[in-house]
Amino acid sequence: MTVISVSGGAFAAYDVVVGRDLLAQAGQRIDALARGRTVIVSDETVARLHAPTLVASLTAAGVTTQVVTIPPGEASKSFSELERVLDRLLEIGLDRKDVVVALGGGVVGDLVGLAAALYMRGIDFVQIPTTLLAQVDSSVGGKTAIDTRRGKNLIGAFHQPRLVLADIDVLATLPPVQLRSGWAEVLKHGLICDAPFFGWLAGEGAAGATGDPAALERAVIRSVEIKSAIVGEDEKEAGRRALLNLGHTFGHAVEAELGFEEAALAHGEAVALGCVLAFRYSQHLGLCAAAEADRVEAVIAAAGLLTRLEQAGTFSADALMARMAGDKKAEGGRLTLILAHAIGRAFVEKSVDAADLRAFLVDQGAAG
């Protein structure tokens, strides 16, 4: 078991606990926060798999709890589901001393975190991420959001959890596509600022992409260490935290064009493709050596992830550009991208030439 403290000047410190069999031990940890009452919010699939263990642990610790479920899938990150969850919390009668527990992947964590931020102007919540992607990314850092028809994660708030429990054992229930999706975010952390970590992921650590528990645990720990350090410096993405969006501007544009349908493209698959495009665009601009971009593409492909636009579908360059223009990082009508000088050396570029980027997308297979 490894405990990583996340702290920053603007928010209270909290622990991210990474280890095995944490779900069965959750009751004692949450009891210290909950003062006797919790509500678990989970999606229907995760609730069937993991809620009984969590409920039993909480009950054994003397914590009263109820389970609220939402439909699985990205569509639940919506105004309608947010309203339904808030209404259920009000119906149950939670007060500001109670705790909401988000048991699930990124969709559950994002939705429940936003509900917790809004409920009575802010209530404590605990993240228990059940996907690799959520363990290494969305459960840490306090970003909460829902989607709209105009884009992904555009309505949200920064609301830090009180505790994060990343149980490696629950990852054994993930389908291969979800494991690969999370692995893309792990690779992203190495690409941002830790070339040796990326090298380990490309070699011995690659076993994590197919479910090896020891490799997964090491990968989750290092990813959380990287993310927690960045979040502690920059909670609200005013500076360095934007680096964590490597691959996301490209990836979100592709996801949006596919209607955010997980069956068509998982979020991590979109991020992996976006990372390749970010390194290829860096190469195109003369900022990054071709050998570095080639290596990124090869490692991502070896993990079973997408590396080419045509693997995801058929896209119009103009449509992708319109989606990217609506990205949260865009400023004053100008595009912002996370680019790289090399593996482990990402940076924020705030003056991207739109015409040049459009031509690059056409060169990468988008329809002109």
mmCIF file of C-alpha atoms in Angstrom:
data_model
loop_
_atom_site.group_PDB
_atom_site.id
_atom_site.type_symbol
_atom_site.label_atom_id
_atom_site.label_comp_id
_atom_site.label_asym_id
_atom_site.label_seq_id
_atom_site.Cartn_x
_atom_site.Cartn_y
_atom_site.Cartn_z
ATOM 1 C CA MET A 1 0.000 0.000 0.000
ATOM 2 C CA THR A 2 1.303 3.434 -0.972
ATOM 3 C CA VAL A 3 -0.110 6.749 0.275
ATOM 4 C CA ILE A 4 0.460 9.851 -1.849
ATOM 5 C CA SER A 5 -0.469 13.230 -0.394
ATOM 6 C CA VAL A 6 -2.022 15.798 -2.717
ATOM 7 C CA SER A 7 -1.665 19.322 -1.419
ATOM 8 C CA GLY A 8 -1.819 22.868 -2.694
ATOM 9 C CA GLY A 9 -2.130 26.351 -1.333
ATOM 10 C CA ALA A 10 -5.769 26.700 -2.344
ATOM 11 C CA PHE A 11 -7.163 23.410 -1.011
ATOM 12 C CA ALA A 12 -6.883 21.061 1.955
ATOM 13 C CA ALA A 13 -4.461 18.171 1.564
ATOM 14 C CA TYR A 14 -5.868 14.712 0.961
ATOM 15 C CA ASP A 15 -4.473 11.219 0.485
ATOM 16 C CA VAL A 16 -4.518 8.989 -2.550
ATOM 17 C CA VAL A 17 -4.115 5.419 -1.346
ATOM 18 C CA VAL A 18 -2.928 2.890 -3.952
ATOM 19 C CA GLY A 19 -2.871 -0.815 -3.133
ATOM 20 C CA ARG A 20 -4.671 -4.143 -3.064
ATOM 21 C CA ASP A 21 -7.933 -5.104 -1.306
ATOM 22 C CA LEU A 22 -8.713 -1.469 -0.475
ATOM 23 C CA LEU A 23 -12.432 -1.799 -1.144
ATOM 24 C CA ALA A 24 -12.835 -4.203 1.750
ATOM 25 C CA GLN A 25 -10.903 -1.800 3.996
ATOM 26 C CA ALA A 26 -12.720 1.356 2.886
ATOM 27 C CA GLY A 27 -15.150 1.497 5.793
ATOM 28 C CA GLN A 28 -12.611 2.456 8.448
ATOM 29 C CA ARG A 29 -11.046 5.145 6.253
ATOM 30 C CA ILE A 30 -14.373 6.684 5.267
ATOM 31 C CA ASP A 31 -15.733 6.475 8.826
ATOM 32 C CA ALA A 32 -13.117 9.037 9.860
ATOM 33 C CA LEU A 33 -14.671 11.498 7.385
ATOM 34 C CA ALA A 34 -18.351 10.600 7.264
ATOM 35 C CA ARG A 35 -19.460 11.065 10.872
ATOM 36 C CA GLY A 36 -21.741 8.072 10.398
ATOM 37 C CA ARG A 37 -23.584 8.567 7.084
ATOM 38 C CA THR A 38 -22.726 8.255 3.391
ATOM 39 C CA VAL A 39 -24.387 7.876 0.037
ATOM 40 C CA ILE A 40 -22.635 5.750 -2.582
ATOM 41 C CA VAL A 41 -23.273 6.822 -6.176
ATOM 42 C CA SER A 42 -22.274 4.277 -8.798
ATOM 43 C CA ASP A 43 -23.281 3.174 -12.256
ATOM 44 C CA GLU A 44 -25.443 0.102 -12.591
ATOM 45 C CA THR A 45 -22.631 -2.142 -13.868
ATOM 46 C CA VAL A 46 -20.075 -1.165 -11.220
ATOM 47 C CA ALA A 47 -22.703 -1.337 -8.474
ATOM 48 C CA ARG A 48 -23.389 -4.976 -9.278
ATOM 49 C CA LEU A 49 -19.683 -5.818 -9.225
ATOM 50 C CA HIS A 50 -18.343 -3.802 -6.312
ATOM 51 C CA ALA A 51 -21.043 -2.071 -4.240
ATOM 52 C CA PRO A 52 -21.747 -5.128 -2.014
ATOM 53 C CA THR A 53 -18.111 -5.228 -0.846
ATOM 54 C CA LEU A 54 -18.080 -1.502 -0.148
ATOM 55 C CA VAL A 55 -21.446 -1.540 1.633
ATOM 56 C CA ALA A 56 -20.296 -4.451 3.808
ATOM 57 C CA SER A 57 -17.109 -2.609 4.716
ATOM 58 C CA LEU A 58 -18.974 0.586 5.610
ATOM 59 C CA THR A 59 -21.600 -1.312 7.620
ATOM 60 C CA ALA A 60 -18.910 -3.145 9.566
ATOM 61 C CA ALA A 61 -17.378 0.221 10.440
ATOM 62 C CA GLY A 62 -20.735 1.533 11.666
ATOM 63 C CA VAL A 63 -21.333 3.835 8.710
ATOM 64 C CA THR A 64 -24.921 4.103 7.463
ATOM 65 C CA THR A 65 -25.081 4.129 3.671
ATOM 66 C CA GLN A 66 -27.423 4.014 0.696
ATOM 67 C CA VAL A 67 -26.628 3.243 -2.940
ATOM 68 C CA VAL A 68 -27.812 5.466 -5.801
ATOM 69 C CA THR A 69 -27.204 4.223 -9.338
ATOM 70 C CA ILE A 70 -26.960 5.932 -12.712
ATOM 71 C CA PRO A 71 -26.921 4.394 -16.204
ATOM 72 C CA PRO A 72 -23.423 3.459 -17.387
ATOM 73 C CA GLY A 73 -21.760 5.461 -20.141
ATOM 74 C CA GLU A 74 -20.749 8.993 -21.087
ATOM 75 C CA ALA A 75 -24.387 9.994 -21.660
ATOM 76 C CA SER A 76 -24.834 10.125 -17.873
ATOM 77 C CA LYS A 77 -22.569 13.173 -17.687
ATOM 78 C CA SER A 78 -25.597 15.336 -18.402
ATOM 79 C CA PHE A 79 -27.759 18.026 -16.839
ATOM 80 C CA SER A 80 -30.601 15.543 -16.466
ATOM 81 C CA GLU A 81 -28.533 12.983 -14.514
ATOM 82 C CA LEU A 82 -26.926 15.730 -12.441
ATOM 83 C CA GLU A 83 -30.385 16.947 -11.460
ATOM 84 C CA ARG A 84 -31.523 13.411 -10.658
ATOM 85 C CA VAL A 85 -28.520 12.732 -8.409
ATOM 86 C CA LEU A 86 -28.953 16.041 -6.577
ATOM 87 C CA ASP A 87 -32.651 15.362 -6.098
ATOM 88 C CA ARG A 88 -31.876 11.932 -4.610
ATOM 89 C CA LEU A 89 -29.373 13.466 -2.170
ATOM 90 C CA LEU A 90 -32.021 15.972 -1.117
ATOM 91 C CA GLU A 91 -34.618 13.210 -0.785
ATOM 92 C CA ILE A 92 -32.248 11.195 1.415
ATOM 93 C CA GLY A 93 -31.624 14.317 3.458
ATOM 94 C CA LEU A 94 -27.858 14.573 3.458
ATOM 95 C CA ASP A 95 -26.391 17.519 5.312
ATOM 96 C CA ARG A 96 -23.002 19.209 5.107
ATOM 97 C CA LYS A 97 -21.441 16.781 7.589
ATOM 98 C CA ASP A 98 -22.221 13.770 5.420
ATOM 99 C CA VAL A 99 -20.123 12.306 2.612
ATOM 100 C CA VAL A 100 -20.880 11.209 -0.937
ATOM 101 C CA VAL A 101 -18.810 8.323 -2.320
ATOM 102 C CA ALA A 102 -18.176 8.103 -6.063
ATOM 103 C CA LEU A 103 -17.733 4.412 -6.886
ATOM 104 C CA GLY A 104 -16.933 3.985 -10.559
ATOM 105 C CA GLY A 105 -14.979 5.263 -13.510
ATOM 106 C CA GLY A 106 -14.451 8.772 -14.767
ATOM 107 C CA VAL A 107 -18.101 9.362 -15.659
ATOM 108 C CA VAL A 108 -19.228 8.608 -12.111
ATOM 109 C CA GLY A 109 -16.378 10.582 -10.559
ATOM 110 C CA ASP A 110 -16.967 13.646 -12.723
ATOM 111 C CA LEU A 111 -20.736 13.652 -12.211
ATOM 112 C CA VAL A 112 -20.667 12.916 -8.485
ATOM 113 C CA GLY A 113 -17.879 15.409 -7.880
ATOM 114 C CA LEU A 114 -19.900 18.157 -9.544
ATOM 115 C CA ALA A 115 -23.001 17.151 -7.593
ATOM 116 C CA ALA A 116 -20.959 17.318 -4.368
ATOM 117 C CA ALA A 117 -19.639 20.750 -5.326
ATOM 118 C CA LEU A 118 -23.174 22.053 -5.860
ATOM 119 C CA TYR A 119 -25.022 20.324 -3.031
ATOM 120 C CA MET A 120 -25.567 22.867 -0.235
ATOM 121 C CA ARG A 121 -22.689 24.846 -1.815
ATOM 122 C CA GLY A 122 -20.263 22.015 -1.224
ATOM 123 C CA ILE A 123 -20.219 18.659 0.541
ATOM 124 C CA ASP A 124 -17.304 16.267 1.088
ATOM 125 C CA PHE A 125 -16.855 13.387 -1.316
ATOM 126 C CA VAL A 126 -14.597 10.359 -1.657
ATOM 127 C CA GLN A 127 -13.363 8.955 -4.942
ATOM 128 C CA ILE A 128 -13.131 5.165 -5.326
ATOM 129 C CA PRO A 129 -12.118 4.855 -8.990
ATOM 130 C CA THR A 130 -12.790 1.456 -10.545
ATOM 131 C CA THR A 131 -11.116 1.984 -13.926
ATOM 132 C CA LEU A 132 -7.435 2.461 -14.652
ATOM 133 C CA LEU A 133 -8.170 5.722 -16.437
ATOM 134 C CA ALA A 134 -9.958 7.116 -13.390
ATOM 135 C CA GLN A 135 -7.271 5.909 -10.987
ATOM 136 C CA VAL A 136 -4.453 7.669 -12.817
ATOM 137 C CA ASP A 137 -6.329 10.708 -14.069
ATOM 138 C CA SER A 138 -9.849 11.890 -13.294
ATOM 139 C CA SER A 139 -10.019 10.892 -9.605
ATOM 140 C CA VAL A 140 -7.048 13.107 -8.701
ATOM 141 C CA GLY A 141 -7.029 16.869 -8.986
ATOM 142 C CA GLY A 142 -10.566 18.043 -8.314
ATOM 143 C CA LYS A 143 -11.831 18.528 -11.860
ATOM 144 C CA THR A 144 -15.561 17.753 -12.035
ATOM 145 C CA ALA A 145 -17.831 18.266 -15.017
ATOM 146 C CA ILE A 146 -20.654 17.229 -17.275
ATOM 147 C CA ASP A 147 -20.848 17.323 -21.074
ATOM 148 C CA THR A 148 -23.104 19.368 -23.324
ATOM 149 C CA ARG A 149 -23.939 19.061 -27.009
ATOM 150 C CA ARG A 150 -21.350 21.772 -27.612
ATOM 151 C CA GLY A 151 -18.456 19.875 -26.072
ATOM 152 C CA LYS A 152 -17.006 17.650 -23.393
ATOM 153 C CA ASN A 153 -16.506 18.789 -19.781
ATOM 154 C CA LEU A 154 -17.522 22.380 -20.485
ATOM 155 C CA ILE A 155 -19.802 22.715 -17.438
ATOM 156 C CA GLY A 156 -18.035 21.977 -14.186
ATOM 157 C CA ALA A 157 -16.239 23.075 -11.037
ATOM 158 C CA PHE A 158 -13.007 22.453 -9.178
ATOM 159 C CA HIS A 159 -13.925 20.435 -6.081
ATOM 160 C CA GLN A 160 -11.202 18.341 -4.461
ATOM 161 C CA PRO A 161 -12.083 14.963 -2.910
ATOM 162 C CA ARG A 162 -11.318 14.266 0.747
ATOM 163 C CA LEU A 163 -9.843 10.855 -0.052
ATOM 164 C CA VAL A 164 -9.067 8.679 -3.072
ATOM 165 C CA LEU A 165 -8.857 4.878 -2.805
ATOM 166 C CA ALA A 166 -7.280 3.273 -5.884
ATOM 167 C CA ASP A 167 -7.760 -0.474 -5.461
ATOM 168 C CA ILE A 168 -5.664 -2.371 -8.008
ATOM 169 C CA ASP A 169 -7.743 -5.533 -7.509
ATOM 170 C CA VAL A 170 -10.895 -3.982 -9.025
ATOM 171 C CA LEU A 171 -9.055 -3.516 -12.325
ATOM 172 C CA ALA A 172 -9.275 -7.278 -12.880
ATOM 173 C CA THR A 173 -12.938 -6.821 -13.824
ATOM 174 C CA LEU A 174 -12.185 -4.367 -16.649
ATOM 175 C CA PRO A 175 -12.658 -5.397 -20.279
ATOM 176 C CA PRO A 176 -9.442 -5.139 -22.332
ATOM 177 C CA VAL A 177 -10.548 -1.972 -24.150
ATOM 178 C CA GLN A 178 -10.998 -0.138 -20.841
ATOM 179 C CA LEU A 179 -7.634 -1.320 -19.571
ATOM 180 C CA ARG A 180 -5.973 -0.038 -22.756
ATOM 181 C CA SER A 181 -7.895 3.199 -22.455
ATOM 182 C CA GLY A 182 -6.436 3.804 -19.004
ATOM 183 C CA TRP A 183 -2.989 2.767 -20.176
ATOM 184 C CA ALA A 184 -3.066 5.646 -22.650
ATOM 185 C CA GLU A 185 -3.270 8.101 -19.753
ATOM 186 C CA VAL A 186 -0.398 6.313 -18.010
ATOM 187 C CA LEU A 187 1.737 6.672 -21.142
ATOM 188 C CA LYS A 188 0.711 10.332 -21.329
ATOM 189 C CA HIS A 189 2.257 11.034 -17.925
ATOM 190 C CA GLY A 190 5.602 9.721 -19.094
ATOM 191 C CA LEU A 191 5.359 11.718 -22.308
ATOM 192 C CA ILE A 192 4.745 14.930 -20.367
ATOM 193 C CA CYS A 193 7.661 14.960 -17.959
ATOM 194 C CA ASP A 194 9.254 11.575 -17.211
ATOM 195 C CA ALA A 195 11.169 9.950 -20.063
ATOM 196 C CA PRO A 196 12.591 7.131 -17.852
ATOM 197 C CA PHE A 197 9.055 6.227 -16.735
ATOM 198 C CA PHE A 198 7.957 6.131 -20.386
ATOM 199 C CA GLY A 199 10.939 3.882 -21.112
ATOM 200 C CA TRP A 200 9.854 1.481 -18.356
ATOM 201 C CA LEU A 201 6.289 1.498 -19.700
ATOM 202 C CA ALA A 202 7.615 0.669 -23.164
ATOM 203 C CA GLY A 203 9.664 -2.249 -21.794
ATOM 204 C CA GLU A 204 9.151 -4.262 -18.623
ATOM 205 C CA GLY A 205 6.160 -2.204 -17.540
ATOM 206 C CA ALA A 206 4.226 -2.934 -20.737
ATOM 207 C CA ALA A 207 2.754 -5.981 -18.969
ATOM 208 C CA GLY A 208 0.441 -3.549 -17.194
ATOM 209 C CA ALA A 209 -1.431 -2.902 -20.419
ATOM 210 C CA THR A 210 -2.625 -6.506 -20.341
ATOM 211 C CA GLY A 211 -3.481 -6.579 -16.646
ATOM 212 C CA ASP A 212 -0.342 -7.569 -14.711
ATOM 213 C CA PRO A 213 -1.133 -6.385 -11.149
ATOM 214 C CA ALA A 214 2.441 -5.559 -10.120
ATOM 215 C CA ALA A 215 3.049 -3.469 -13.232
ATOM 216 C CA LEU A 216 -0.326 -1.792 -12.840
ATOM 217 C CA GLU A 217 0.372 -0.857 -9.236
ATOM 218 C CA ARG A 218 3.727 0.710 -10.096
ATOM 219 C CA ALA A 219 2.193 2.525 -13.073
ATOM 220 C CA VAL A 220 -0.682 3.913 -10.988
ATOM 221 C CA ILE A 221 1.643 5.060 -8.194
ATOM 222 C CA ARG A 222 4.000 6.931 -10.525
ATOM 223 C CA SER A 223 1.125 8.446 -12.513
ATOM 224 C CA VAL A 224 -0.521 9.728 -9.344
ATOM 225 C CA GLU A 225 2.805 11.117 -8.119
ATOM 226 C CA ILE A 226 3.212 13.053 -11.369
ATOM 227 C CA LYS A 227 -0.334 14.336 -11.423
ATOM 228 C CA SER A 228 -0.410 15.255 -7.732
ATOM 229 C CA ALA A 229 2.794 17.286 -8.049
ATOM 230 C CA ILE A 230 1.389 19.231 -10.994
ATOM 231 C CA VAL A 231 -2.022 19.766 -9.380
ATOM 232 C CA GLY A 232 -0.392 20.968 -6.174
ATOM 233 C CA GLU A 233 1.367 23.702 -8.141
ATOM 234 C CA ASP A 234 -1.586 24.701 -10.306
ATOM 235 C CA GLU A 235 -5.048 23.627 -9.143
ATOM 236 C CA LYS A 236 -7.100 25.563 -11.701
ATOM 237 C CA GLU A 237 -5.039 25.064 -14.840
ATOM 238 C CA ALA A 238 -3.647 28.585 -14.962
ATOM 239 C CA GLY A 239 -0.231 27.316 -15.994
ATOM 240 C CA ARG A 240 1.622 24.007 -15.744
ATOM 241 C CA ARG A 241 -1.480 21.867 -15.148
ATOM 242 C CA ALA A 242 -2.436 22.389 -18.788
ATOM 243 C CA LEU A 243 0.359 19.919 -19.628
ATOM 244 C CA LEU A 244 -1.900 17.132 -18.363
ATOM 245 C CA ASN A 245 -4.050 17.795 -21.441
ATOM 246 C CA LEU A 246 -1.410 16.428 -23.802
ATOM 247 C CA GLY A 247 -3.370 14.687 -26.578
ATOM 248 C CA HIS A 248 -6.717 15.926 -25.292
ATOM 249 C CA THR A 249 -7.411 18.798 -27.688
ATOM 250 C CA PHE A 250 -7.004 16.488 -30.687
ATOM 251 C CA GLY A 251 -8.684 13.615 -28.846
ATOM 252 C CA HIS A 252 -11.703 15.587 -27.649
ATOM 253 C CA ALA A 253 -12.300 16.884 -31.178
ATOM 254 C CA VAL A 254 -12.426 13.322 -32.496
ATOM 255 C CA GLU A 255 -14.648 12.198 -29.600
ATOM 256 C CA ALA A 256 -17.047 15.074 -30.208
ATOM 257 C CA GLU A 257 -17.349 14.200 -33.893
ATOM 258 C CA LEU A 258 -18.243 10.650 -32.856
ATOM 259 C CA GLY A 259 -20.853 11.924 -30.404
ATOM 260 C CA PHE A 260 -18.838 10.841 -27.339
ATOM 261 C CA GLU A 261 -19.938 7.266 -27.986
ATOM 262 C CA GLU A 262 -17.702 4.978 -25.917
ATOM 263 C CA ALA A 263 -18.657 2.079 -28.170
ATOM 264 C CA ALA A 264 -17.142 3.953 -31.099
ATOM 265 C CA LEU A 265 -14.061 5.273 -29.303
ATOM 266 C CA ALA A 266 -13.061 5.054 -25.649
ATOM 267 C CA HIS A 267 -11.701 8.240 -24.096
ATOM 268 C CA GLY A 268 -8.219 6.805 -23.616
ATOM 269 C CA GLU A 269 -8.126 5.647 -27.215
ATOM 270 C CA ALA A 270 -8.863 9.224 -28.263
ATOM 271 C CA VAL A 271 -6.119 10.521 -25.951
ATOM 272 C CA ALA A 272 -3.612 8.030 -27.359
ATOM 273 C CA LEU A 273 -4.412 9.124 -30.888
ATOM 274 C CA GLY A 274 -4.176 12.740 -29.740
ATOM 275 C CA CYS A 275 -0.725 12.154 -28.233
ATOM 276 C CA VAL A 276 0.528 10.754 -31.521
ATOM 277 C CA LEU A 277 -0.922 13.742 -33.390
ATOM 278 C CA ALA A 278 0.626 16.165 -30.881
ATOM 279 C CA PHE A 279 4.084 14.646 -31.393
ATOM 280 C CA ARG A 280 3.604 14.506 -35.161
ATOM 281 C CA TYR A 281 2.547 18.157 -35.199
ATOM 282 C CA SER A 282 5.557 19.028 -33.044
ATOM 283 C CA GLN A 283 7.690 17.214 -35.638
ATOM 284 C CA HIS A 284 5.893 19.091 -38.427
ATOM 285 C CA LEU A 285 6.814 22.388 -36.764
ATOM 286 C CA GLY A 286 10.449 21.365 -36.386
ATOM 287 C CA LEU A 287 10.185 21.269 -32.596
ATOM 288 C CA CYS A 288 10.622 17.543 -32.121
ATOM 289 C CA ALA A 289 12.833 14.967 -33.857
ATOM 290 C CA ALA A 290 11.112 12.466 -36.146
ATOM 291 C CA ALA A 291 12.710 9.628 -34.173
ATOM 292 C CA GLU A 292 10.909 10.774 -31.020
ATOM 293 C CA ALA A 293 7.531 10.954 -32.778
ATOM 294 C CA ASP A 294 8.194 7.537 -34.364
ATOM 295 C CA ARG A 295 8.924 6.027 -30.937
ATOM 296 C CA VAL A 296 5.764 7.485 -29.423
ATOM 297 C CA GLU A 297 3.683 6.041 -32.238
ATOM 298 C CA ALA A 298 5.366 2.633 -31.984
ATOM 299 C CA VAL A 299 4.868 2.325 -28.205
ATOM 300 C CA ILE A 300 1.241 3.423 -28.406
ATOM 301 C CA ALA A 301 0.569 0.983 -31.249
ATOM 302 C CA ALA A 302 2.245 -1.832 -29.300
ATOM 303 C CA ALA A 303 -0.229 -1.220 -26.470
ATOM 304 C CA GLY A 304 -3.080 -1.881 -28.909
ATOM 305 C CA LEU A 305 -4.098 1.772 -29.131
ATOM 306 C CA LEU A 306 -4.984 3.927 -32.125
ATOM 307 C CA THR A 307 -2.312 5.963 -33.889
ATOM 308 C CA ARG A 308 -4.040 7.122 -37.114
ATOM 309 C CA LEU A 309 -7.151 9.214 -37.723
ATOM 310 C CA GLU A 310 -8.601 6.706 -40.179
ATOM 311 C CA GLN A 311 -8.572 4.047 -37.450
ATOM 312 C CA ALA A 312 -11.153 6.101 -35.562
ATOM 313 C CA GLY A 313 -13.333 7.067 -38.518
ATOM 314 C CA THR A 314 -13.739 9.591 -41.324
ATOM 315 C CA PHE A 315 -13.396 13.226 -40.322
ATOM 316 C CA SER A 316 -13.554 16.631 -41.941
ATOM 317 C CA ALA A 317 -10.613 18.922 -41.198
ATOM 318 C CA ASP A 318 -13.010 21.857 -40.859
ATOM 319 C CA ALA A 319 -15.190 19.967 -38.387
ATOM 320 C CA LEU A 320 -12.194 19.005 -36.263
ATOM 321 C CA MET A 321 -10.915 22.586 -36.339
ATOM 322 C CA ALA A 322 -14.317 23.866 -35.184
ATOM 323 C CA ARG A 323 -14.280 21.426 -32.285
ATOM 324 C CA MET A 324 -10.754 22.442 -31.320
ATOM 325 C CA ALA A 325 -11.692 26.133 -31.424
ATOM 326 C CA GLY A 326 -14.242 25.418 -28.684
ATOM 327 C CA ASP A 327 -11.675 23.726 -26.447
ATOM 328 C CA LYS A 328 -11.411 25.099 -22.885
ATOM 329 C CA LYS A 329 -7.739 26.002 -23.431
ATOM 330 C CA ALA A 330 -8.495 28.280 -26.394
ATOM 331 C CA GLU A 331 -7.908 31.946 -25.523
ATOM 332 C CA GLY A 332 -9.079 35.023 -27.402
ATOM 333 C CA GLY A 333 -10.036 32.934 -30.411
ATOM 334 C CA ARG A 334 -6.531 31.458 -30.650
ATOM 335 C CA LEU A 335 -5.854 27.740 -30.394
ATOM 336 C CA THR A 336 -3.724 26.336 -27.589
ATOM 337 C CA LEU A 337 -2.031 22.957 -27.925
ATOM 338 C CA ILE A 338 0.222 20.897 -25.700
ATOM 339 C CA LEU A 339 3.245 20.069 -27.839
ATOM 340 C CA ALA A 340 6.634 18.503 -27.111
ATOM 341 C CA HIS A 341 10.323 19.016 -27.735
ATOM 342 C CA ALA A 342 10.951 15.339 -26.889
ATOM 343 C CA ILE A 343 9.544 12.485 -24.816
ATOM 344 C CA GLY A 344 9.259 13.860 -21.288
ATOM 345 C CA ARG A 345 9.489 17.485 -22.427
ATOM 346 C CA ALA A 346 5.974 18.735 -23.149
ATOM 347 C CA PHE A 347 5.085 22.425 -23.196
ATOM 348 C CA VAL A 348 2.104 24.737 -23.748
ATOM 349 C CA GLU A 349 1.891 26.507 -27.129
ATOM 350 C CA LYS A 350 -0.676 29.317 -27.116
ATOM 351 C CA SER A 351 -0.168 30.713 -30.614
ATOM 352 C CA VAL A 352 -1.050 27.867 -32.956
ATOM 353 C CA ASP A 353 -1.521 28.898 -36.580
ATOM 354 C CA ALA A 354 -5.002 27.667 -37.500
ATOM 355 C CA ALA A 355 -4.349 27.422 -41.242
ATOM 356 C CA ASP A 356 -1.178 25.410 -40.665
ATOM 357 C CA LEU A 357 -2.928 23.096 -38.213
ATOM 358 C CA ARG A 358 -5.766 22.519 -40.684
ATOM 359 C CA ALA A 359 -3.264 21.608 -43.408
ATOM 360 C CA PHE A 360 -1.580 19.205 -40.974
ATOM 361 C CA LEU A 361 -4.907 17.488 -40.241
ATOM 362 C CA VAL A 362 -5.508 17.035 -43.957
ATOM 363 C CA ASP A 363 -2.028 15.545 -44.269
ATOM 364 C CA GLN A 364 -2.926 13.143 -41.436
ATOM 365 C CA GLY A 365 -5.994 11.894 -43.281
ATOM 366 C CA ALA A 366 -8.808 14.340 -42.529
ATOM 367 C CA ALA A 367 -10.964 15.324 -45.477
ATOM 368 C CA GLY A 368 -10.022 18.721 -46.892
#
